[in-house]
Coordinates of C-alpha atoms and ligand atoms in Angstrom, one line a residue:
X1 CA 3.9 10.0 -17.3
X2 CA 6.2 7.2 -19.5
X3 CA 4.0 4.2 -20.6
X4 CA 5.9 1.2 -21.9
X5 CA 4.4 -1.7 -24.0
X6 CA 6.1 -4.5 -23.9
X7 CA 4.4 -8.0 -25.7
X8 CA 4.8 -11.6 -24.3
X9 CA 4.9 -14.7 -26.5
X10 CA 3.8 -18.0 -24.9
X11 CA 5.1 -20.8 -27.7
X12 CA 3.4 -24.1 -28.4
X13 CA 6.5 -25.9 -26.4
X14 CA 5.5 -23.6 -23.5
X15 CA 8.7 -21.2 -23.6
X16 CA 7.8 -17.5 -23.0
X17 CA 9.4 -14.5 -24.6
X18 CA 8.7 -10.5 -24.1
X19 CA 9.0 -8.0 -26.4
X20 CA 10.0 -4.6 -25.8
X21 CA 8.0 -2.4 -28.2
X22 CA 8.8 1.2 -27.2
X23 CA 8.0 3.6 -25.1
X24 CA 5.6 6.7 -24.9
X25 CA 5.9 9.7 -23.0
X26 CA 3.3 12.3 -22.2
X27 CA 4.8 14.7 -19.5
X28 CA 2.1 16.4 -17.4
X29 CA 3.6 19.7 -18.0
X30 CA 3.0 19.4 -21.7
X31 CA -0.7 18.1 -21.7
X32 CA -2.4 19.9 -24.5
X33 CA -5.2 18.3 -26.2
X34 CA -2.7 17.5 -29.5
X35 CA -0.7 15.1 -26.5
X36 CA -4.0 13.2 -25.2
X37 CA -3.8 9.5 -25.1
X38 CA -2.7 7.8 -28.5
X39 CA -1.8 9.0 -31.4
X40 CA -2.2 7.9 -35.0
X41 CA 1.9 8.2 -35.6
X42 CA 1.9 6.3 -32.0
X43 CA -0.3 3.7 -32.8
X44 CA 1.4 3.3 -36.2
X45 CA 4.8 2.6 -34.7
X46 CA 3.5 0.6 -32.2
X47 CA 1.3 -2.1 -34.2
X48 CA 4.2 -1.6 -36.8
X49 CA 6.3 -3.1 -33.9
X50 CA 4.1 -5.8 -32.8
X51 CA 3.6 -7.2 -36.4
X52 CA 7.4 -7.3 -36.7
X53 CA 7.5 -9.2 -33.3
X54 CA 4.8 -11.6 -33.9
X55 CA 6.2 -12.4 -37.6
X56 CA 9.6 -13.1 -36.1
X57 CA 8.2 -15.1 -33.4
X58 CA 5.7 -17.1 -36.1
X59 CA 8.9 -17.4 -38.3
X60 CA 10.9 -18.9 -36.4
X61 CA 8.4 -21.6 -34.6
X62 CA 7.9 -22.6 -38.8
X63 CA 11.4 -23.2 -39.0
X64 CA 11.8 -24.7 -36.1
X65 CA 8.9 -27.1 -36.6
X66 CA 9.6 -28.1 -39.6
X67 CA 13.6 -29.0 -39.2
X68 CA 12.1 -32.1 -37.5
X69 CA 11.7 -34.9 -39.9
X70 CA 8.5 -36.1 -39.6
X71 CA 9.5 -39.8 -39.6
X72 CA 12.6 -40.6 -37.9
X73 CA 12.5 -37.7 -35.5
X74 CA 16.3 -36.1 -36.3
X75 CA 17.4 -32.9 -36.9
X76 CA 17.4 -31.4 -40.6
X77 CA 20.6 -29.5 -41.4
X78 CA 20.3 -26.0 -42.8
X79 CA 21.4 -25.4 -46.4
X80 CA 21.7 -21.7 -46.2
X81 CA 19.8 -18.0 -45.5
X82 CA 17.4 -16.4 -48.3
X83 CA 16.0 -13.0 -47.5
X84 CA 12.7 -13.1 -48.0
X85 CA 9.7 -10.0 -48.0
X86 CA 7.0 -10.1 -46.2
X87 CA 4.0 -7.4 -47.1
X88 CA 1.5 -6.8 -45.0
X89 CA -1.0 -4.6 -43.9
X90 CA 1.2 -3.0 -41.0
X91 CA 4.2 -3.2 -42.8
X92 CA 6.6 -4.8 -44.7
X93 CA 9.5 -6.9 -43.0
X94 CA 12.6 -8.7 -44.3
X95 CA 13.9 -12.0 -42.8
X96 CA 16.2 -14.6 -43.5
X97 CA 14.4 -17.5 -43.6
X98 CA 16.6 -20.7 -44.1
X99 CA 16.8 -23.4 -46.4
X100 CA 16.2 -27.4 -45.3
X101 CA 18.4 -29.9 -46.2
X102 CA 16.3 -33.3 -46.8
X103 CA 16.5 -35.2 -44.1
X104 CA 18.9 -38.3 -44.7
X105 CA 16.3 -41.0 -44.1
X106 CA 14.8 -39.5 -47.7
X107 CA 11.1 -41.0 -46.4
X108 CA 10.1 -37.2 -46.7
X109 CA 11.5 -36.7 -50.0
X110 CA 8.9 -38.8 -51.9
X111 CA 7.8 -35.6 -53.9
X112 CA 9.8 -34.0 -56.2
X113 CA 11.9 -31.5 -55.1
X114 CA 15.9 -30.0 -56.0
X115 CA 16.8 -31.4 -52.0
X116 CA 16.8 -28.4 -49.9
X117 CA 13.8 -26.3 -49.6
X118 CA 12.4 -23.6 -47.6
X119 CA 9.2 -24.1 -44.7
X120 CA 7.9 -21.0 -45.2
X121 CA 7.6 -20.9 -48.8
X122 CA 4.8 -23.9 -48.2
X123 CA 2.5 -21.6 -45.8
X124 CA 3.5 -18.6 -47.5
X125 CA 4.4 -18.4 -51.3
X126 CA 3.5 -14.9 -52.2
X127 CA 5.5 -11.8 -51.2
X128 CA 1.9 -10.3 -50.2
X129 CA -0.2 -11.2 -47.3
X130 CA -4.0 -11.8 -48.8
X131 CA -5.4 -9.4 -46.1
X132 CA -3.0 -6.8 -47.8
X133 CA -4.2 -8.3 -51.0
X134 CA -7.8 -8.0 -49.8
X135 CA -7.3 -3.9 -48.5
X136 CA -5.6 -3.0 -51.5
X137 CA -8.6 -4.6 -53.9
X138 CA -11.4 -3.2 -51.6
X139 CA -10.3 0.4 -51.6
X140 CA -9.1 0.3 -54.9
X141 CA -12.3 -0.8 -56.5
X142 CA -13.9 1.8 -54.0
X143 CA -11.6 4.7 -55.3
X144 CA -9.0 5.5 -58.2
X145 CA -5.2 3.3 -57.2
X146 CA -3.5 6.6 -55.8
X147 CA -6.4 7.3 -53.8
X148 CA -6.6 3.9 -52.4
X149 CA -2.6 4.0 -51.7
X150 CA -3.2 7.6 -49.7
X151 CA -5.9 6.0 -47.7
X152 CA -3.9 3.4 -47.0
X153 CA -0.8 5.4 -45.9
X154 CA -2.6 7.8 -43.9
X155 CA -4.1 5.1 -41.5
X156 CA -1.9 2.0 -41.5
X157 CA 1.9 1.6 -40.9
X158 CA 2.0 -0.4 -44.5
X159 CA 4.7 0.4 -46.8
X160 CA 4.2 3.3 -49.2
X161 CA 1.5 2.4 -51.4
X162 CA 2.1 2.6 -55.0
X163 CA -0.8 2.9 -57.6
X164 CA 0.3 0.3 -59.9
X165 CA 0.7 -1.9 -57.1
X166 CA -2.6 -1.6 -56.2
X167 CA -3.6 -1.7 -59.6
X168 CA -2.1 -5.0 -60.1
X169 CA -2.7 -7.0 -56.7
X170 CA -6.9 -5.8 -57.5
X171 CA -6.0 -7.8 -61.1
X172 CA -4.9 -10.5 -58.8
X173 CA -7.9 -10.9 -57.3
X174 CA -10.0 -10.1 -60.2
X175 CA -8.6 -13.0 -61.7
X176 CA -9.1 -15.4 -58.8
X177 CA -12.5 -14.7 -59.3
X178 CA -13.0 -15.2 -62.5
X179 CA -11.3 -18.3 -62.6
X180 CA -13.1 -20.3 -59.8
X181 CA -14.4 -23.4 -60.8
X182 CA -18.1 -23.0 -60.8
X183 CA -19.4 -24.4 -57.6
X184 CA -20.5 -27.9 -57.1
X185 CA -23.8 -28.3 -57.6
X186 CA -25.8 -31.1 -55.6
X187 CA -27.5 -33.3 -58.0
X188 CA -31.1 -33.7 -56.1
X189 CA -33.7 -35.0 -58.6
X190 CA -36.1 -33.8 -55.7
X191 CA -35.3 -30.4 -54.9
X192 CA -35.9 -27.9 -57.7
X193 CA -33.9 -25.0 -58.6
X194 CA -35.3 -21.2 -57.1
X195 CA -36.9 -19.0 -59.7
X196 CA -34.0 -17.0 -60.7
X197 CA -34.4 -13.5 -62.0
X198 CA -31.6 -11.5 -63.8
X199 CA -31.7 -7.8 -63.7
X200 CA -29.4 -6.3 -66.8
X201 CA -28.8 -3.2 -67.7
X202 CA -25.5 -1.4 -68.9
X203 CA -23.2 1.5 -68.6
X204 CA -20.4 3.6 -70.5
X205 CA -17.1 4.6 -69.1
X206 CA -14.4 6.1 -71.3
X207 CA -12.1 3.7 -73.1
X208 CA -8.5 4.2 -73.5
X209 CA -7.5 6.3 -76.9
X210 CA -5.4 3.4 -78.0
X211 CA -8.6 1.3 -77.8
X212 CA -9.3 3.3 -80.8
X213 CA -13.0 3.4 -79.3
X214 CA -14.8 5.8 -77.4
X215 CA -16.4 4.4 -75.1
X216 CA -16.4 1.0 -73.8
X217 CA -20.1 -1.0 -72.3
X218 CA -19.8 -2.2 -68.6
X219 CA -22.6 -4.6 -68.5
X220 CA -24.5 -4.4 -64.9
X221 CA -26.6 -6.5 -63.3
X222 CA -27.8 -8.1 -59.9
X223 CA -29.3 -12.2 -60.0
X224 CA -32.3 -12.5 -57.6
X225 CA -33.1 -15.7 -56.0
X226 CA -36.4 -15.5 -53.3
X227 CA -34.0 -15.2 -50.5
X228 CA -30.4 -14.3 -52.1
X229 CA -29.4 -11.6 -55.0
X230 CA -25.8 -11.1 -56.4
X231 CA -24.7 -8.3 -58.5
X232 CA -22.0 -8.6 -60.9
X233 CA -20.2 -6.1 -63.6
X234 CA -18.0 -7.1 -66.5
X235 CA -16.7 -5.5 -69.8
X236 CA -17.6 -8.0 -72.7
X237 CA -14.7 -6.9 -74.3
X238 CA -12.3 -8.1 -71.9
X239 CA -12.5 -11.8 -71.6
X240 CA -12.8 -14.5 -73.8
X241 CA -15.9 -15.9 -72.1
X242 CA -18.1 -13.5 -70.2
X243 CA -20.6 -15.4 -70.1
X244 CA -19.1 -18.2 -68.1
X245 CA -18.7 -15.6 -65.3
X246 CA -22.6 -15.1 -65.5
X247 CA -22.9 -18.5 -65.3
X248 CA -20.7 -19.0 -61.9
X249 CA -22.7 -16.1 -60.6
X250 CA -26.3 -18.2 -61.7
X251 CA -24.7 -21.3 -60.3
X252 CA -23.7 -20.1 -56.7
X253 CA -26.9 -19.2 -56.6
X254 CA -28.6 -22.6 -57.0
X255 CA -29.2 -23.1 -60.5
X256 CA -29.5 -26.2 -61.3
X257 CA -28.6 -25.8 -65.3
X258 CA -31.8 -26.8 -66.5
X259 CA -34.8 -24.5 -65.2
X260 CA -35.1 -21.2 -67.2
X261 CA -33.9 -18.1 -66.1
X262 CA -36.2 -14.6 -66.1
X263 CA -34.3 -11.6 -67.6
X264 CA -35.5 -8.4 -67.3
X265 CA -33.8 -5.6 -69.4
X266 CA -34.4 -3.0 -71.4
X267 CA -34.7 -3.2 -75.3
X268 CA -30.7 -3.5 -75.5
X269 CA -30.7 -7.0 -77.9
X270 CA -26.5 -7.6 -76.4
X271 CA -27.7 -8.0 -73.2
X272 CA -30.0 -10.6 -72.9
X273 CA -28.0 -12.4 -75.5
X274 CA -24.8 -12.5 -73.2
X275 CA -26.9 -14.4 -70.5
X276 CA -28.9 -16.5 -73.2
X277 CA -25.3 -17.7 -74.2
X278 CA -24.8 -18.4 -70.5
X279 CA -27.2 -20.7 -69.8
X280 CA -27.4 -22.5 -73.5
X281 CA -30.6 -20.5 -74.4
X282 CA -33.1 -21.2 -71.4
X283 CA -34.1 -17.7 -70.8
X284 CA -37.0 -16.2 -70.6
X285 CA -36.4 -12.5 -71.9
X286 CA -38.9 -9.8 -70.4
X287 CA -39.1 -6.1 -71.4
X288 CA -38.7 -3.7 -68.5
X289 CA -42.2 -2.6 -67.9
X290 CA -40.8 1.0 -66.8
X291 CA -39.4 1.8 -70.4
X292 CA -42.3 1.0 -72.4
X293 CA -44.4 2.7 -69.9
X294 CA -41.9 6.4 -70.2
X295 CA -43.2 5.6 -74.4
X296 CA -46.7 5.2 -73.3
X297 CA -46.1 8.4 -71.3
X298 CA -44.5 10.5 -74.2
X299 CA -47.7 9.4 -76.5
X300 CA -50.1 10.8 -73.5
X301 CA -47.8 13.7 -73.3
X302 CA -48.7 14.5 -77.0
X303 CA -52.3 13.5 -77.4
X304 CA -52.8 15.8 -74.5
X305 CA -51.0 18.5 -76.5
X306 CA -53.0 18.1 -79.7
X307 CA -55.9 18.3 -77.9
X308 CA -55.4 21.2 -76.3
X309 CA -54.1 23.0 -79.1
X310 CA -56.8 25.7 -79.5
X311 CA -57.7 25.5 -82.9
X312 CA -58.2 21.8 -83.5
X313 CA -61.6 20.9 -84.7
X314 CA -61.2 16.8 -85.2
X315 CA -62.8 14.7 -83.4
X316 CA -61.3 14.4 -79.9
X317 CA -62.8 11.3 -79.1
X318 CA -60.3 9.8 -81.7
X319 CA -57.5 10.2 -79.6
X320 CA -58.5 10.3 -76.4
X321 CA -59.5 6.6 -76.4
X322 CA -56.7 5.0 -78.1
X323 CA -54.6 6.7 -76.2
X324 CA -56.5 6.1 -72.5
X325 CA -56.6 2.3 -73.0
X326 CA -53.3 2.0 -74.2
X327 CA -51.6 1.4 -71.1
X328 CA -54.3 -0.9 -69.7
X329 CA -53.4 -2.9 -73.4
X330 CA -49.8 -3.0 -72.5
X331 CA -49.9 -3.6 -68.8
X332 CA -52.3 -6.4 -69.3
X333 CA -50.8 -8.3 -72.0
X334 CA -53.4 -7.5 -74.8
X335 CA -50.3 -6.6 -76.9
X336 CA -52.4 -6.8 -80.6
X337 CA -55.0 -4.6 -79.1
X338 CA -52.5 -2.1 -77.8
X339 CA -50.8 -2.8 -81.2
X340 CA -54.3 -2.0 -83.2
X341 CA -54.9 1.0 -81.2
X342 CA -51.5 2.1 -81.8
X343 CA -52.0 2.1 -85.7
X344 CA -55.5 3.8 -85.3
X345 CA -53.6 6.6 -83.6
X346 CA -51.2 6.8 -86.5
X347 CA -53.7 6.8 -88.9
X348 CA -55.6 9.3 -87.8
X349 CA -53.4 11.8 -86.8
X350 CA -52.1 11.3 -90.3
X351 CA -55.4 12.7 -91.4
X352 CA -55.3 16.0 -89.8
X353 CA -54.8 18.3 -92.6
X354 CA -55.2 21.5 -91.7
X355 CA -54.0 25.0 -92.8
X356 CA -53.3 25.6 -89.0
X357 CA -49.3 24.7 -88.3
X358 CA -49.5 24.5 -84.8
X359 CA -51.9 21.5 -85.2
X360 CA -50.5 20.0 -88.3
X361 CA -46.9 19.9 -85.4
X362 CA -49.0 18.9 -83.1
X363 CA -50.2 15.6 -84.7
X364 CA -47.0 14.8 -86.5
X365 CA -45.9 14.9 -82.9
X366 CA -48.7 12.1 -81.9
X367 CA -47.4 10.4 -84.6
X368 CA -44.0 10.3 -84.2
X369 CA -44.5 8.8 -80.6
X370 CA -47.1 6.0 -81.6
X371 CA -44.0 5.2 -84.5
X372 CA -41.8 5.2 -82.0
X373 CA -43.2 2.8 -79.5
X374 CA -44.7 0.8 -82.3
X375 CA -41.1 0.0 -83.4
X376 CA -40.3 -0.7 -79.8
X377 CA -42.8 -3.1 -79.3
X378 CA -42.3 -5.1 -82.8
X379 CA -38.4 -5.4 -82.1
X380 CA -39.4 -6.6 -78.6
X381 CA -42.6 -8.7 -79.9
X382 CA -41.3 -12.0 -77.8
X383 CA -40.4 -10.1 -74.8
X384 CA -43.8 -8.8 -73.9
X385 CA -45.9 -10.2 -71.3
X386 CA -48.8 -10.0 -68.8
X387 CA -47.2 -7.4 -67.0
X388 CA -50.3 -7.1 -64.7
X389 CA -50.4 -10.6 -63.4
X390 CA -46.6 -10.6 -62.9
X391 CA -47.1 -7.8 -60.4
X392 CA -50.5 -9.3 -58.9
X393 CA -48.1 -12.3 -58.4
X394 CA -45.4 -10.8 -57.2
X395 CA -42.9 -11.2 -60.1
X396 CA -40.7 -8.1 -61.3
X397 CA -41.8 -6.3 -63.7
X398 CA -39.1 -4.0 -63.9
X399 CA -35.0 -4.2 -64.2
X400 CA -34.9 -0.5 -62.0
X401 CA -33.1 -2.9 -59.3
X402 CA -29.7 -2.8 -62.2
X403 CA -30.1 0.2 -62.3
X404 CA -29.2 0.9 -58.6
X405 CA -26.4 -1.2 -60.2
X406 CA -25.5 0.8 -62.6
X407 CA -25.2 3.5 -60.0
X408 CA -23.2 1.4 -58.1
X409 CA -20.7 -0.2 -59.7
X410 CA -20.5 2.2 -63.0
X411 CA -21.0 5.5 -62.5
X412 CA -19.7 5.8 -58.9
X413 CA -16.0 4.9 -59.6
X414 CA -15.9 4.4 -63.8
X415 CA -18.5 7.1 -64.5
X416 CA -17.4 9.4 -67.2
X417 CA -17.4 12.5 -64.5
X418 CA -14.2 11.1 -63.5
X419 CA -12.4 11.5 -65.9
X420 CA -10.5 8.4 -66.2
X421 CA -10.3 6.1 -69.2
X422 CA -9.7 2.7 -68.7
X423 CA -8.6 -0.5 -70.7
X424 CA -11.1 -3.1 -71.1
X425 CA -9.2 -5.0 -68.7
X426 CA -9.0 -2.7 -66.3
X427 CA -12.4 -1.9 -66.5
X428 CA -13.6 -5.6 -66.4
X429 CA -11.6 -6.2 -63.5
X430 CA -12.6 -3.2 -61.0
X431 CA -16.2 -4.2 -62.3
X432 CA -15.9 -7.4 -61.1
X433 CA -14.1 -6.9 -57.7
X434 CA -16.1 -3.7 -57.3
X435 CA -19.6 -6.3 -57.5
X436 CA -17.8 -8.7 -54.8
X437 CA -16.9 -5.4 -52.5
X438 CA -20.6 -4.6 -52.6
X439 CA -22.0 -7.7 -51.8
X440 CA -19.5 -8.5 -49.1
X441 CA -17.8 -11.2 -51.1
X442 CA -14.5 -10.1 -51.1
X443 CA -13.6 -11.8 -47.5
X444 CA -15.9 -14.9 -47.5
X445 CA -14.8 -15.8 -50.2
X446 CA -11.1 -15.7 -49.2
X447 CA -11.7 -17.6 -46.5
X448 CA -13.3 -20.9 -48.1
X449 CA -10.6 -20.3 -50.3
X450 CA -8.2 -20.6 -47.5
X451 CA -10.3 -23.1 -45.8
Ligands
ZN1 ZN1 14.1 -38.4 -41.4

């Protein structure tokens, strides 16, 4: 059998026009299952085709719209042809686009402008479409550039794909990001601001060797409202004001500026400090519950182990307590009884003097730990809190929810098993698109953009 695909074009005057697109042919006799129905290279050429069509078609209604002068109704001359590209996600077309003349009546002209100008370069002033724009980020922050350009190639008649490119056109949109004004917020004296939580936590991804640094820190994170959450990722090092980012993110969420914002993070001191210079100080800095618990953990761990050591003769009472109630200390907010029981422990297994090494390791072990966490806790004094009733209450407790982050938008495509180093730039950028990919942001926001 033949098939031909041919595509009509109704105009907004009324006129019709068809297309011819191309032909297929499947002759019976060659019917094998590599011949059945369409094929990828068919499809290709034929949506290939149909986006030239329709571009010429749009083209030329633009141009033809537009040589009307809007106020006395005549006919704008044309000044002359300029070739024009147009890129797009099935392909990339050249067309000579003409040039206006101002119309003679000069009402039109009241901007300023050289006299002749092109229509299309008001609808249309980049060389890429932003769906193009849009693939091209998404994939790219999914997988390294010459991935993303293979992907691309293999399913889409687009013009070859070139890593850079892609590189660049995901810098693009990095920085449209970035540089949105924060949104709006509606003044209501009424309606307060949600309970905002922010989840922080951080990464390392290998920095570029004339960086003359190792590693760089891709900061993590996801902002929880009761009914929305965000995640975002940025490199510190990259922008003159991270923290304004943070605060866009805080602000589409309904902050309203004023009402303290709950972070949760681990004992990193940069972290909480970027959002604390975010939102001028009004945070509310909690220590994630899960690493002080892995400390608590470590010091059962080696209580257990002194006491079970055969030849200890002490008093196992004097460790087993302290030790027990510890947790309940920390969980409920008794932080100077916790601390207290913390020193016993220290001093005590201090006091084990013995001629028997395994137990003399044994309780320099229990030791260590209980230093350990003790340190922990004073460099984290203010950060402590009723972690008991914040459960009960249904509060985190616990900034495990960045670390799905972390996951995410770190390791997956900047992790260090990839073998990629990366510009601070760079870095900040994919972060930052990578965070809108996840959350679906990429196209919404495109479209208010457009809107
Ligand atoms: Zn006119």
């Amino acid at each position: 059998m033949d098939v031909q695909i041919s595509m009509e074009t109704t105009f907004d005057d009324g006129t019709r026009r068809t297309h011819r697109l191309g032909d297929l042919s499947r002759p019976y006799r060659l019917t094998n299952s590599e011949a059945l129905g369409l094929l990828l290279s068919d499809a290709k050429a034929i949506i290939s085709q149909i986006q030239r069509a329709i571009l010429t078609d749009q083209l030329e209604e633009v141009v033809a719209v537009n040589r009307t002068c809007s106020a006395c109704g005549s006919t704008k001359s044309i000044h002359d042809y300029r070739t024009r590209v147009f890129d797009t996600a099935f392909g990339r077309f050249r067309h000579q686009v003409p040039r206006l003349k101002q119309c003679k009546c000069g009402v039109a002209a009241g901007y300023k402008c050289r006299g002749e100008q092109s229509p299309v370069a008001k609808i249309f002033p980049d060389r890429a479409t932003p769906e193009l724009c849009r693939l091209q980020t998404e994939l790219g922050s999914r997988h390294s550039f010459r991935e993303a350009a293979r992907i691309m190639e293999t399913f889409l008649p687009c013009a070859k794909q070139i890593n850079t490119t892609v590189r660049n056109r995901l810098g693009r949109v990095a920085q449209s990001f970035i540089d949105r004004e924060p949104a709006q917020i509606s003044v209501d004296e009424d309606a307060q601001s949600p309970p905002l939580t922010v989840f922080l936590d951080g990464a390392h991804i290998r920095c570029r060797p004339e960086y003359q640094k190792r590693h760089l820190d891709v900061v993590v994170g996801k902002v929880e409202s009761p009914n929305m959450c965000r995640r975002f990722g940025l490199v510190a090092q990259a922008g003159p004001s991270p923290s304004g980012q943070l605060r866009q993110d805080l602000l589409a969420l309904g902050w309203d500026g004023q009402r303290p914002v709950t972070v949760i993070s681990d004992g990193e001191p940069a972290l909480p400090n970027l959002i604390r210079a975010a939102v001028d100080g009004r945070v509310r800095h909690i220590l994630d519950w899960w690493h002080i618990s892995m400390r608590v953990q470590h010091i059962e761990n080696a209580v257990k182990g002194l006491l079970q050591t055969e030849s200890f003769t002490g008093f196992p009472e004097l460790f087993k307590r302290p030790a027990e109630t510890l947790r309940w200390c920390l969980w409920h907010g008794k932080i100077m009884t916790a601390g207290t029981r913390l020193k016993l422990l220290m001093i005590d297994s201090g006091r084990v003097t013995t001629e028997d090494a395994a137990v003399r390791a044994a309780a320099a072990r229990v030791e260590a730990r209980c230093r350990e966490l003790y340190t922990y806790l004073g460099n984290n004094w203010d950060a402590l809190t009723n972690y008991g009733w914040r459960h009960r209450n249904g509060f985190s407790i616990s900034s495990s929810r960045a670390e799905g982050c972390v996951d995410d938008i770190g390791n997956a495509r900047m992790g260090k098993s990839r073998r990629m180093r990366w510009s601070p730039r760079g870095a900040h950028n994919v972060a930052v698109t990578r965070a809108a990919v996840l959350d679906g942001r990429l196209s919404v926001s495109h479209q208010e953009m457009a809107a």
